[in-house]
XYZ file of C-alpha atoms in Angstrom:
707
model
C 12.766 -9.809 10.700
C 14.508 -13.094 10.834
C 17.137 -13.450 13.574
C 16.195 -16.274 15.949
C 18.997 -15.874 18.475
C 20.305 -13.358 20.936
C 23.900 -12.153 21.065
C 25.007 -15.007 23.338
C 23.725 -17.557 20.837
C 20.856 -18.808 22.986
C 17.319 -18.850 21.632
C 15.218 -16.136 23.187
C 11.831 -16.890 24.694
C 8.833 -14.711 23.947
C 5.690 -14.091 25.949
C 2.382 -15.513 24.738
C -0.886 -13.985 25.864
C -3.522 -16.335 27.282
C -6.541 -14.047 27.056
C -7.541 -11.564 24.301
C -8.641 -9.168 27.065
C -4.983 -8.979 28.121
C -3.748 -7.901 24.667
C -3.456 -4.438 23.140
C -2.481 -4.115 19.476
C -1.414 -0.502 18.923
C -0.241 0.785 15.550
C 2.036 3.830 15.607
C 1.032 6.316 12.917
C 2.543 9.662 12.056
C 4.670 11.519 9.501
C 8.362 10.738 9.039
C 10.464 12.345 11.742
C 7.637 12.630 14.264
C 9.377 10.256 16.674
C 7.480 6.951 16.369
C 10.540 4.710 16.384
C 12.181 6.672 19.203
C 8.956 6.409 21.222
C 9.033 2.635 20.728
C 12.605 2.453 21.990
C 11.696 4.469 25.092
C 8.737 2.216 25.935
C 10.760 -0.970 25.381
C 13.468 0.357 27.666
C 10.999 1.495 30.330
C 9.378 -1.961 30.440
C 12.689 -3.824 30.613
C 12.642 -5.326 27.124
C 15.813 -3.423 26.208
C 18.747 -2.509 28.489
C 19.028 0.858 26.735
C 17.323 2.670 23.879
C 18.778 2.512 20.390
C 19.331 5.455 18.058
C 17.738 6.134 14.674
C 20.801 8.034 13.435
C 23.115 5.202 14.500
C 20.852 2.532 12.999
C 20.558 0.630 16.288
C 16.792 0.678 16.882
C 14.725 -2.486 17.155
C 12.173 -1.562 14.500
C 14.402 -0.014 11.832
C 16.448 -3.148 11.202
C 16.112 -3.138 7.415
C 19.349 -1.938 5.714
C 17.274 0.497 3.642
C 15.787 1.978 6.838
C 19.250 2.381 8.352
C 20.524 4.039 5.171
C 17.559 6.394 4.795
C 17.226 6.960 8.577
C 13.475 6.420 8.413
C 11.177 3.427 8.632
C 10.494 1.643 5.340
C 8.551 -1.324 6.667
C 6.200 -2.477 9.367
C 7.798 -3.855 12.552
C 6.387 -5.280 15.792
C 7.728 -4.642 19.280
C 5.800 -6.324 22.159
C 6.180 -5.619 25.864
C 4.348 -6.363 29.131
C 2.923 -3.751 31.497
C 0.650 -4.496 34.443
C -0.038 -7.962 33.060
C -1.113 -6.615 29.658
C 0.770 -7.609 26.510
C 1.115 -4.583 24.234
C 2.082 -5.212 20.617
C 3.442 -1.931 19.266
C 3.286 -1.908 15.469
C 5.683 0.693 14.095
C 4.787 1.851 10.581
C 6.515 4.175 8.095
C 5.245 7.728 7.845
C 6.358 8.387 4.286
C 3.696 8.316 1.561
C 5.586 5.711 -0.491
C 5.006 3.102 2.214
C 1.282 3.579 2.785
C 0.865 -0.128 2.033
C 2.820 -0.928 5.211
C 0.600 1.497 7.118
C -2.566 -0.188 5.881
C -1.173 -3.575 6.879
C -0.494 -2.163 10.339
C -4.029 -0.808 10.562
C -5.344 -4.252 9.665
C -3.297 -5.873 12.425
C -4.157 -3.316 15.120
C -7.149 -2.495 17.298
C -6.219 1.149 17.897
C -3.747 3.742 16.665
C -1.338 5.959 18.515
C -1.006 9.016 16.295
C 2.391 10.650 16.849
C 3.072 14.280 15.929
C 6.152 16.381 16.593
C 5.689 19.350 18.928
C 7.876 21.475 16.651
C 6.532 20.618 13.205
C 2.852 21.545 13.160
C 0.180 19.632 11.271
C 0.886 19.534 7.533
C -0.945 17.906 4.630
C 1.024 14.648 5.005
C -0.151 14.403 8.611
C -3.799 14.997 7.743
C -3.518 12.376 4.990
C -2.328 9.807 7.529
C -5.173 10.761 9.864
C -7.605 10.217 6.995
C -6.122 6.730 6.413
C -6.991 5.842 10.016
C -10.437 7.406 9.787
C -11.209 5.483 6.581
C -11.084 2.161 8.464
C -12.710 3.500 11.630
C -9.574 3.028 13.714
C -9.749 4.345 17.307
C -7.002 6.932 17.821
C -5.128 8.740 20.557
C -2.589 11.490 19.904
C 0.935 11.736 21.269
C 2.653 15.102 21.009
C 6.292 14.011 21.024
C 9.764 15.533 20.893
C 8.981 18.061 23.596
C 12.716 18.630 24.102
C 13.022 20.223 20.653
C 14.171 23.875 20.783
C 11.070 24.953 18.839
C 8.640 22.671 20.701
C 5.254 24.274 21.378
C 2.831 21.919 23.096
C -0.056 24.368 23.286
C 0.364 25.410 19.671
C 0.601 21.819 18.462
C -2.501 20.871 20.451
C -4.419 23.743 18.872
C -3.324 22.673 15.378
C -4.380 19.077 16.064
C -7.801 20.249 17.215
C -8.182 22.431 14.124
C -7.152 19.583 11.782
C -8.648 16.540 13.514
C -11.702 17.960 15.282
C -12.770 19.296 18.686
C -12.733 15.853 20.333
C -8.934 15.914 20.423
C -8.495 16.708 24.140
C -5.504 16.341 26.474
C -5.427 13.684 29.199
C -2.341 15.322 30.702
C -0.913 18.828 30.745
C 2.597 20.073 31.501
C 2.958 21.071 35.152
C 4.774 24.210 34.122
C 5.148 25.841 30.744
C 7.770 28.267 29.579
C 7.035 29.118 25.984
C 4.732 26.100 25.961
C 7.577 23.604 26.433
C 7.555 20.889 29.066
C 9.996 21.505 31.921
C 9.429 19.009 34.714
C 6.424 16.719 34.501
C 2.781 16.154 33.719
C -0.456 16.479 35.599
C -3.291 14.046 34.929
C -6.606 15.741 34.280
C -8.627 12.702 35.390
C -6.625 11.595 38.427
C -5.410 15.112 39.343
C -2.070 13.583 40.213
C 1.329 14.839 39.091
C 4.145 12.807 37.498
C 7.424 14.591 38.285
C 10.685 13.578 36.631
C 11.767 10.157 35.377
C 11.287 7.705 36.922
C 8.280 9.765 37.962
C 7.567 10.725 41.531
C 3.769 10.697 41.792
C 2.071 13.228 44.058
C -1.242 15.026 44.452
C -1.688 18.251 42.570
C -1.326 21.527 44.462
C -4.134 24.053 44.716
C -2.430 26.217 42.094
C -2.085 23.257 39.750
C -5.724 22.327 40.201
C -6.725 25.854 39.251
C -4.428 25.633 36.236
C -6.176 22.522 34.882
C -9.738 23.314 35.936
C -11.102 24.394 32.546
C -9.215 21.701 30.628
C -10.457 19.038 33.060
C -14.075 20.101 32.670
C -13.760 19.990 28.875
C -12.151 16.538 29.055
C -14.797 15.041 31.333
C -17.626 16.458 29.262
C -16.035 15.095 26.089
C -15.524 11.626 27.561
C -19.046 11.351 28.939
C -20.636 12.685 25.751
C -18.703 10.381 23.414
C -19.138 7.309 25.611
C -22.897 7.983 25.465
C -23.260 7.262 29.176
C -26.459 9.204 29.859
C -26.688 8.296 33.549
C -23.158 9.544 34.121
C -23.931 12.740 32.252
C -26.877 13.386 34.575
C -24.675 12.818 37.617
C -21.983 15.116 36.219
C -24.441 17.910 35.404
C -25.892 17.596 38.892
C -22.441 18.369 40.297
C -21.894 14.887 41.733
C -18.302 13.770 42.264
C -17.481 10.876 39.942
C -14.811 8.350 40.897
C -11.725 7.918 38.740
C -12.360 4.289 37.772
C -15.771 5.161 36.331
C -14.293 7.981 34.253
C -11.486 5.726 32.984
C -14.019 3.049 31.989
C -15.976 5.655 30.030
C -12.716 6.928 28.513
C -11.960 3.453 27.153
C -15.479 3.249 25.729
C -15.178 6.669 24.075
C -11.792 5.784 22.544
C -13.068 2.413 21.322
C -15.971 4.131 19.536
C -13.401 6.033 17.485
C -14.973 9.433 18.148
C -12.817 10.662 21.032
C -9.055 11.169 20.788
C -7.100 11.765 24.020
C -3.788 13.621 23.834
C -0.648 12.726 25.814
C 2.559 14.820 25.926
C 5.700 12.715 25.561
C 9.467 13.180 25.465
C 11.672 10.156 24.896
C 14.866 12.000 25.829
C 13.736 13.259 29.243
C 11.309 10.428 30.007
C 8.407 12.814 30.556
C 5.132 11.088 29.715
C 6.406 7.492 29.620
C 4.444 6.295 32.653
C 1.234 8.131 31.680
C 1.505 6.703 28.171
C 1.932 3.158 29.487
C -1.159 3.590 31.641
C -3.133 4.951 28.706
C -2.106 2.081 26.430
C -3.189 -0.578 28.904
C -6.259 1.100 30.445
C -7.696 3.499 27.852
C -7.253 1.502 24.648
C -9.643 -1.230 23.423
C -8.737 -4.905 23.480
C -9.253 -7.303 20.536
C -12.591 -8.269 22.094
C -13.929 -4.839 21.105
C -12.569 -4.929 17.557
C -14.816 -6.555 14.945
C -13.326 -9.492 13.075
C -13.177 -8.897 9.291
C -15.890 -10.572 7.249
C -15.065 -14.153 6.254
C -16.279 -16.608 3.635
C -15.163 -20.030 2.538
C -12.530 -20.134 -0.255
C -15.310 -20.361 -2.861
C -16.898 -17.165 -1.596
C -19.853 -18.740 0.198
C -20.915 -17.074 3.473
C -19.370 -18.257 6.716
C -20.685 -17.707 10.225
C -19.342 -14.465 11.770
C -16.328 -14.838 14.042
C -15.301 -13.265 17.338
C -11.988 -13.024 19.169
C -12.558 -16.369 20.866
C -9.447 -18.499 21.520
C -11.675 -21.589 21.337
C -13.380 -20.578 18.093
C -12.513 -21.584 14.511
C -8.967 -20.685 13.523
C -8.871 -17.508 11.425
C -5.605 -15.619 11.030
C -4.231 -13.303 8.380
C -0.754 -12.706 6.990
C -0.267 -8.949 7.321
C 3.345 -8.860 6.170
C 5.787 -11.181 4.441
C 9.559 -10.848 4.493
C 12.330 -13.036 3.126
C 15.349 -13.430 5.383
C 18.607 -14.686 3.904
C 19.076 -17.118 6.815
C 15.580 -18.044 7.965
C 13.742 -17.821 4.638
C 10.181 -16.605 4.380
C 8.830 -14.987 7.561
C 5.096 -14.274 7.805
C 3.737 -11.816 10.362
C 0.279 -13.068 11.342
C -2.650 -11.536 13.235
C -4.855 -14.212 14.795
C -8.468 -13.024 14.799
C -10.162 -16.208 16.043
C -9.087 -19.523 17.517
C -5.579 -20.430 18.647
C -2.591 -21.071 16.405
C -0.385 -23.914 17.648
C 2.921 -25.384 16.425
C 3.307 -28.771 14.804
C -0.146 -28.477 13.219
C -1.475 -28.431 9.676
C -3.055 -25.167 8.508
C -4.841 -24.121 5.359
C -3.347 -21.130 3.515
C -5.777 -19.378 1.189
C -5.211 -16.337 -1.006
C -7.687 -14.891 -3.496
C -8.370 -11.570 -5.204
C -4.864 -10.259 -5.874
C -4.165 -11.793 -9.276
C -3.751 -8.314 -10.773
C -0.753 -7.802 -8.460
C 0.938 -11.046 -9.482
C -0.527 -13.137 -6.642
C -2.300 -16.093 -8.188
C -5.242 -17.573 -6.282
C -4.126 -20.510 -4.128
C -5.411 -22.929 -1.483
C -2.706 -25.070 0.091
C -2.363 -27.093 3.300
C 0.965 -26.569 5.085
C 2.514 -27.523 8.405
C 3.425 -24.901 10.993
C 6.570 -26.063 12.770
C 7.213 -23.188 15.192
C 5.499 -20.008 16.317
C 7.424 -16.895 17.265
C 6.795 -13.567 18.931
C 8.677 -11.006 16.821
C 10.725 -8.226 18.403
C 11.875 -6.270 15.383
C 14.153 -8.684 13.531
C 14.423 -11.092 16.465
C 12.105 -14.108 16.597
C 11.352 -15.457 20.074
C 9.593 -18.813 20.226
C 6.207 -19.076 21.938
C 4.019 -22.151 22.568
C 0.866 -20.730 20.935
C -0.840 -17.584 19.716
C -4.417 -16.901 20.824
C -7.092 -14.803 19.164
C -6.145 -11.140 19.268
C -2.382 -11.692 19.430
C 0.348 -11.330 16.800
C 2.977 -13.893 15.904
C 5.456 -14.820 13.195
C 5.630 -18.045 11.188
C 8.647 -19.264 9.249
C 8.959 -21.501 6.212
C 5.283 -21.444 5.328
C 6.306 -21.287 1.693
C 2.915 -20.541 0.131
C 1.934 -17.702 2.500
C 1.828 -14.231 0.971
C 0.717 -10.887 2.335
C -3.066 -10.824 2.583
C -3.476 -14.618 2.822
C -5.789 -16.267 5.345
C -4.540 -19.032 7.642
C -7.232 -21.371 8.937
C -7.872 -24.976 9.919
C -7.798 -27.540 7.058
C -11.129 -28.978 8.196
C -12.763 -25.517 8.168
C -10.996 -23.393 5.532
C -11.746 -19.678 5.718
C -11.013 -16.707 3.492
C -10.842 -13.119 4.746
C -11.522 -10.304 2.349
C -8.137 -8.562 1.858
C -7.791 -4.938 2.844
C -7.639 -2.321 0.116
C -4.169 -2.165 -1.385
C -2.907 1.181 -2.711
C -2.259 1.374 -6.442
C 1.411 1.762 -7.454
C 1.728 4.610 -9.962
C 5.478 5.077 -10.533
C 6.842 2.825 -13.319
C 10.525 1.868 -13.160
C 12.022 -0.109 -16.054
C 14.860 -2.392 -14.928
C 17.390 -4.426 -16.880
C 19.924 -6.969 -15.676
C 23.575 -6.136 -16.282
C 24.621 -9.677 -17.236
C 23.068 -13.014 -18.092
C 23.756 -14.335 -14.584
C 22.018 -11.266 -13.150
C 18.889 -12.177 -15.126
C 18.500 -15.406 -13.138
C 19.058 -13.589 -9.834
C 16.622 -10.869 -10.902
C 13.876 -13.378 -11.666
C 14.460 -15.235 -8.417
C 14.458 -12.114 -6.230
C 11.504 -10.459 -7.934
C 9.210 -13.363 -7.125
C 10.152 -13.018 -3.448
C 9.640 -9.261 -3.414
C 6.259 -9.431 -5.119
C 5.121 -12.170 -2.714
C 5.876 -9.954 0.263
C 4.901 -6.551 -1.077
C 1.403 -6.231 -2.572
C 2.101 -2.567 -3.364
C 4.715 -3.682 -5.909
C 3.429 -4.738 -9.312
C 5.563 -6.393 -11.978
C 4.752 -5.946 -15.658
C 6.606 -7.676 -18.497
C 5.585 -5.670 -21.550
C 5.708 -7.901 -24.650
C 5.579 -4.885 -26.979
C 8.358 -2.737 -25.513
C 10.232 -5.805 -24.174
C 10.744 -4.029 -20.864
C 10.442 -5.334 -17.317
C 8.562 -2.591 -15.491
C 8.198 -2.442 -11.727
C 5.289 -0.285 -10.610
C 6.235 1.337 -7.291
C 4.616 3.706 -4.809
C 7.231 6.430 -5.298
C 10.948 7.132 -5.489
C 11.693 6.006 -1.932
C 9.808 2.742 -2.519
C 11.648 2.211 -5.811
C 14.965 2.842 -4.051
C 14.146 0.171 -1.464
C 13.059 -2.331 -4.138
C 16.228 -1.815 -6.187
C 18.405 -2.052 -3.074
C 16.788 -5.358 -2.130
C 17.289 -6.710 -5.636
C 20.972 -5.817 -5.517
C 21.329 -7.239 -2.011
C 19.927 -10.500 -3.404
C 22.727 -10.695 -5.963
C 20.967 -9.105 -8.964
C 22.880 -6.178 -10.414
C 20.268 -4.106 -12.201
C 20.097 -0.796 -13.990
C 17.148 1.407 -14.835
C 16.159 2.849 -18.200
C 13.447 5.230 -19.433
C 10.007 3.655 -19.538
C 8.627 3.226 -23.045
C 4.958 3.439 -23.938
C 3.220 0.934 -26.190
C 2.322 2.638 -29.476
C -0.051 1.668 -32.254
C -0.151 2.335 -36.003
C -3.014 3.005 -38.342
C -3.614 4.278 -41.856
C -4.236 8.003 -42.017
C -5.796 7.724 -45.484
C -7.009 4.981 -47.853
C -4.373 3.039 -49.800
C -3.997 0.058 -52.119
C -1.537 -2.770 -51.787
C -0.266 -5.580 -54.011
C 1.146 -8.779 -52.552
C 2.993 -11.242 -54.807
C 4.677 -14.338 -53.441
C 6.068 -16.529 -56.224
C 8.932 -18.994 -55.729
C 10.121 -21.882 -57.874
C 12.762 -24.195 -56.469
C 12.644 -27.136 -58.869
C 9.983 -29.009 -56.929
C 6.678 -27.920 -55.449
C 6.693 -24.103 -55.673
C 4.797 -21.270 -53.985
C 2.391 -19.022 -55.847
C -0.011 -16.419 -54.458
C -1.014 -12.945 -55.599
C -3.544 -10.666 -53.927
C -4.658 -7.046 -54.176
C -6.176 -5.217 -51.252
C -7.667 -1.871 -50.398
C -7.085 -0.381 -46.937
C -9.097 2.371 -45.293
C -8.966 3.812 -41.760
C -11.769 3.234 -39.271
C -12.860 5.316 -36.243
C -10.802 4.971 -33.068
C -11.544 1.760 -31.214
C -13.120 -0.028 -34.190
C -10.414 -2.664 -34.364
C -9.965 -4.627 -37.610
C -12.395 -5.604 -40.348
C -11.742 -7.916 -43.300
C -13.991 -7.814 -46.356
C -13.995 -10.241 -49.315
C -14.937 -8.653 -52.664
C -13.174 -11.053 -54.988
C -15.159 -11.925 -58.097
C -14.727 -14.676 -60.610
C -12.747 -16.953 -58.290
C -9.502 -14.985 -58.763
C -8.592 -16.133 -55.283
C -10.034 -19.570 -54.530
C -12.478 -19.627 -51.652
C -10.288 -21.872 -49.503
C -7.499 -19.255 -49.602
C -9.589 -16.200 -48.662
C -9.103 -16.960 -44.954
C -5.382 -17.474 -45.613
C -5.083 -13.895 -46.879
C -6.886 -12.689 -43.748
C -4.498 -14.685 -41.548
C -1.519 -13.119 -43.262
C -2.950 -9.624 -42.891
C -3.710 -10.193 -39.204
C -0.194 -11.496 -38.591
C 1.260 -8.366 -40.203
C -1.105 -6.199 -38.166
C 0.377 -7.691 -34.992
C 3.913 -6.917 -36.171
C 2.977 -3.570 -37.722
C 5.005 -1.916 -40.427
C 7.000 0.400 -38.152
C 7.331 -2.028 -35.258
C 3.999 -1.305 -33.523
C 0.704 -3.208 -33.757
C -1.691 -1.779 -36.335
C -5.329 -1.079 -35.422
C -8.569 0.499 -36.646
C -8.478 -0.382 -40.354
C -10.659 -2.186 -42.855
C -8.891 -4.413 -45.391
C -10.818 -5.379 -48.517
C -9.556 -8.206 -50.745
C -10.447 -7.142 -54.298
C -8.394 -9.348 -56.635
C -5.651 -11.946 -56.914
C -4.206 -14.886 -58.777
C -3.589 -18.500 -57.939
C -1.909 -21.603 -59.387
C -3.572 -24.970 -59.482
C -0.465 -26.733 -58.092
C 1.761 -24.191 -56.348
C -0.829 -22.156 -54.436
C -1.153 -22.993 -50.726
C -2.373 -21.647 -47.418
C 1.132 -20.545 -46.444
C 1.709 -18.802 -49.795
C -1.485 -16.727 -49.510
C -0.698 -15.853 -45.893
C 2.636 -14.456 -47.039
C 1.001 -12.615 -49.946
C -1.559 -11.049 -47.595
C 1.200 -9.756 -45.315
C 3.155 -8.382 -48.288
C 0.049 -6.634 -49.611
C -0.454 -4.798 -46.303
C 3.193 -3.722 -46.233
C 2.904 -2.502 -49.821
C -0.207 -0.504 -48.953
C 1.667 1.077 -46.060
C 4.527 2.102 -48.366
C 2.052 3.648 -50.786
C -0.081 5.346 -48.107
C 0.381 7.442 -45.007
C 0.843 5.786 -41.626
C -0.148 7.535 -38.411
C 1.292 6.684 -34.996
C -1.133 6.353 -32.098
C -0.225 6.877 -28.443
C -2.104 5.631 -25.372
C -4.213 8.183 -23.535
C -5.184 7.624 -19.892
C -8.068 8.910 -17.855
C -6.549 10.714 -14.872
C -8.512 11.650 -11.758
C -6.731 13.982 -9.335
C -7.880 14.911 -5.833
C -6.138 17.959 -4.409
C -6.641 20.908 -2.039
C -8.313 23.892 -3.697
C -5.240 26.087 -3.184
C -3.228 24.038 -5.707
C -5.923 23.871 -8.385
C -4.456 26.527 -10.684
C -0.949 25.085 -10.506
C -2.090 21.568 -11.337
C -4.389 22.682 -14.164
C -1.527 24.594 -15.756
C 0.740 21.580 -15.437
C -1.861 19.328 -17.068
C -2.003 21.704 -20.013
C 1.775 21.488 -20.400
C 1.433 17.691 -20.589
C -1.071 17.911 -23.456
C -3.794 16.969 -20.984
C -7.474 17.714 -21.530
C -9.597 18.632 -18.523
C -13.058 17.072 -18.713
C -14.439 18.694 -15.578
C -13.954 19.390 -11.886
C -15.913 18.594 -8.727
C -15.623 20.317 -5.355
C -15.670 18.433 -2.059
C -17.057 19.913 1.109
C -13.699 19.569 2.864
C -11.800 22.005 0.671
C -10.672 19.506 -1.955
C -11.299 19.444 -5.700
C -11.399 16.427 -7.998
C -10.136 16.979 -11.552
C -11.290 14.633 -14.317
C -8.907 14.686 -17.270
C -7.302 12.754 -20.099
C -3.529 12.784 -20.455
C -1.163 11.006 -22.883
C 0.562 8.132 -21.079
C 3.937 9.358 -22.361
C 3.539 12.414 -20.091
C 2.807 10.382 -16.941
C 5.813 8.177 -16.004
C 7.000 10.552 -13.238
C 3.712 12.337 -12.646
C 3.351 10.864 -9.144
C 6.573 12.536 -8.023
C 5.862 15.828 -9.755
C 2.287 16.029 -8.444
C 3.499 15.485 -4.885
C 6.088 18.233 -5.394
C 3.496 20.697 -6.715
C 1.050 20.048 -3.861
C 3.399 19.410 -0.915
C 2.334 15.776 -0.918
C -1.347 16.570 -0.370
C -2.718 15.414 -3.752
C -3.445 11.918 -5.001
C -4.429 10.566 -8.394
C -5.559 7.467 -10.192
C -5.218 6.503 -13.830
C -6.725 4.054 -16.288
C -6.397 3.384 -19.996
C -8.881 5.274 -22.187
C -7.905 4.838 -25.837
C -5.237 5.478 -28.477
C -5.040 8.910 -30.109
C -2.872 10.115 -33.032
C 0.529 11.477 -32.088
C 0.808 15.167 -33.070
C 2.931 15.677 -36.173
C 5.300 17.921 -34.215
C 6.080 15.056 -31.816
C 6.215 12.139 -34.242
C 10.010 12.234 -34.390
C 10.224 11.675 -30.615
C 8.328 8.394 -30.947
C 10.150 7.085 -34.004
């Protein structure tokens, strides 16, 4: 996203919608390889946006413009491709299907009003597909299903439809059926179950269905009509249908749109980008059967301080409320913000208020800044086409709004608004990176701030104990994209094994003597102290006890000894912070002239080090609580793997949908690549979360590995 000009050097002009009722925001969802990007190319070509369709393998598609997408031959980021059909502006939002980029999918779901769920006719419905369906269901997104790639040698439309119904529910019903099937593959065209008209070839020749074709679709048509009427909750129409009354097409289509908008009915459309079968029916479905922004509730809003704000609707004349759903940094244009306008109208040459709150844990500090919007663009992949405005319900791109980050709210300065951000997925794959040279360190710092601003699924952690820069990513593919973008920005980086932060403690009581005596001809330094150290239960922290008698250590220097001990605790004796001990000051000596605060601090630190040399030090490793959700069939495999990682299972819970949740505790040292290995064990169907629990002693047999 970033090019502002066409090949002839002239600025391209985009199309701005005037009415939210004339907009359809459709997010394309489906597993990698299902054909989402190819479907987009076919629709853009059919509507005259492109002279010819690009190729995924050749890296010439509109949506896969990112170098990482071209290299991997799959989408790695959200992209928008608008077109016009029958006076309706359709914003297609292409999203990645790979699990590593679920953050891009959730951004697309936020920007859309309905989803077009794309499955391949030759692949079946696997766990990755059902996971994506669940992502849509979690936000109540209306969905239709496209069974694509019907030209594949193993394509089986009937079989794929049956699998979709088994996985997604009985309300997944076809709007169109192949006119002829040979091994359940599409040969010539489609027949509409509502209109009973046939689309032959491409461009399609539309005709009435023959008697034989009507008999072929009779049962499927009855099931479709009953499903539409039931899910649209049109009781009067149901009575007319049960009475055998003929119902006109326009009434059925209106009820179809209502049923789809409710999110409980999912029409199915066959589609083949190569042969053109299904293009015209799909265009009609997008513009006539999908809900407009007027039917999509606006997210809840408050003022920047969190106080309630009046609810908003998709009214172009209402208060301005827009949201940054994606941020990219282009080497020529700079920062490009993809924005969904929910209320009001966004206009150029105006001041706006940019507000972002609630993502401080991801490196996005809270901010409220007024900025000026110079130009507004309609994005077509990487191309930005200028438009005069963007009304409620439409999508646009803004450039050079320097403070805008993904998830921020854009509103009017006189009426600032804050939208609650959508739920961001938690990155669980740590990658430790180091710059090759000193000059690369500057480039690394500069590029990381840009990446984090645009990608809320990327978390940066500078660990002061291990001195590592750790990037928390969504998986290997995400990490590959992040590293590639860093290198493209001029930062040569390498990766190294991720280290865990250890702790030390005393395994048994010990005594220590600290003596700091120096004479240099002038004012000297004199401090002596004796301490006793004993271990405390895990999580107790540090206790300091004064048991000096007779003034051996003057009262004003007692706190100095404690300061010295605490300072040494932070440094540790083996290079790791020391915890869970009680230090008792039992004796000492002082000098009336040479004793000082600094001298007793040094003596306290020396006493702790001496106690450590006389006693036995135990290393402690971090232990995390790990919660895993997985299909029942993989339970044994995952439990065995947890045991091999020194994990402890605390219990399991069964879901009604065939999933089990495992509650466990696992040493953090066994988890750096657990995300990848868990996906491998469960075919990508499992998910997990983790959180710090406590520090536990490292087993004696493994102590050498942590030294």
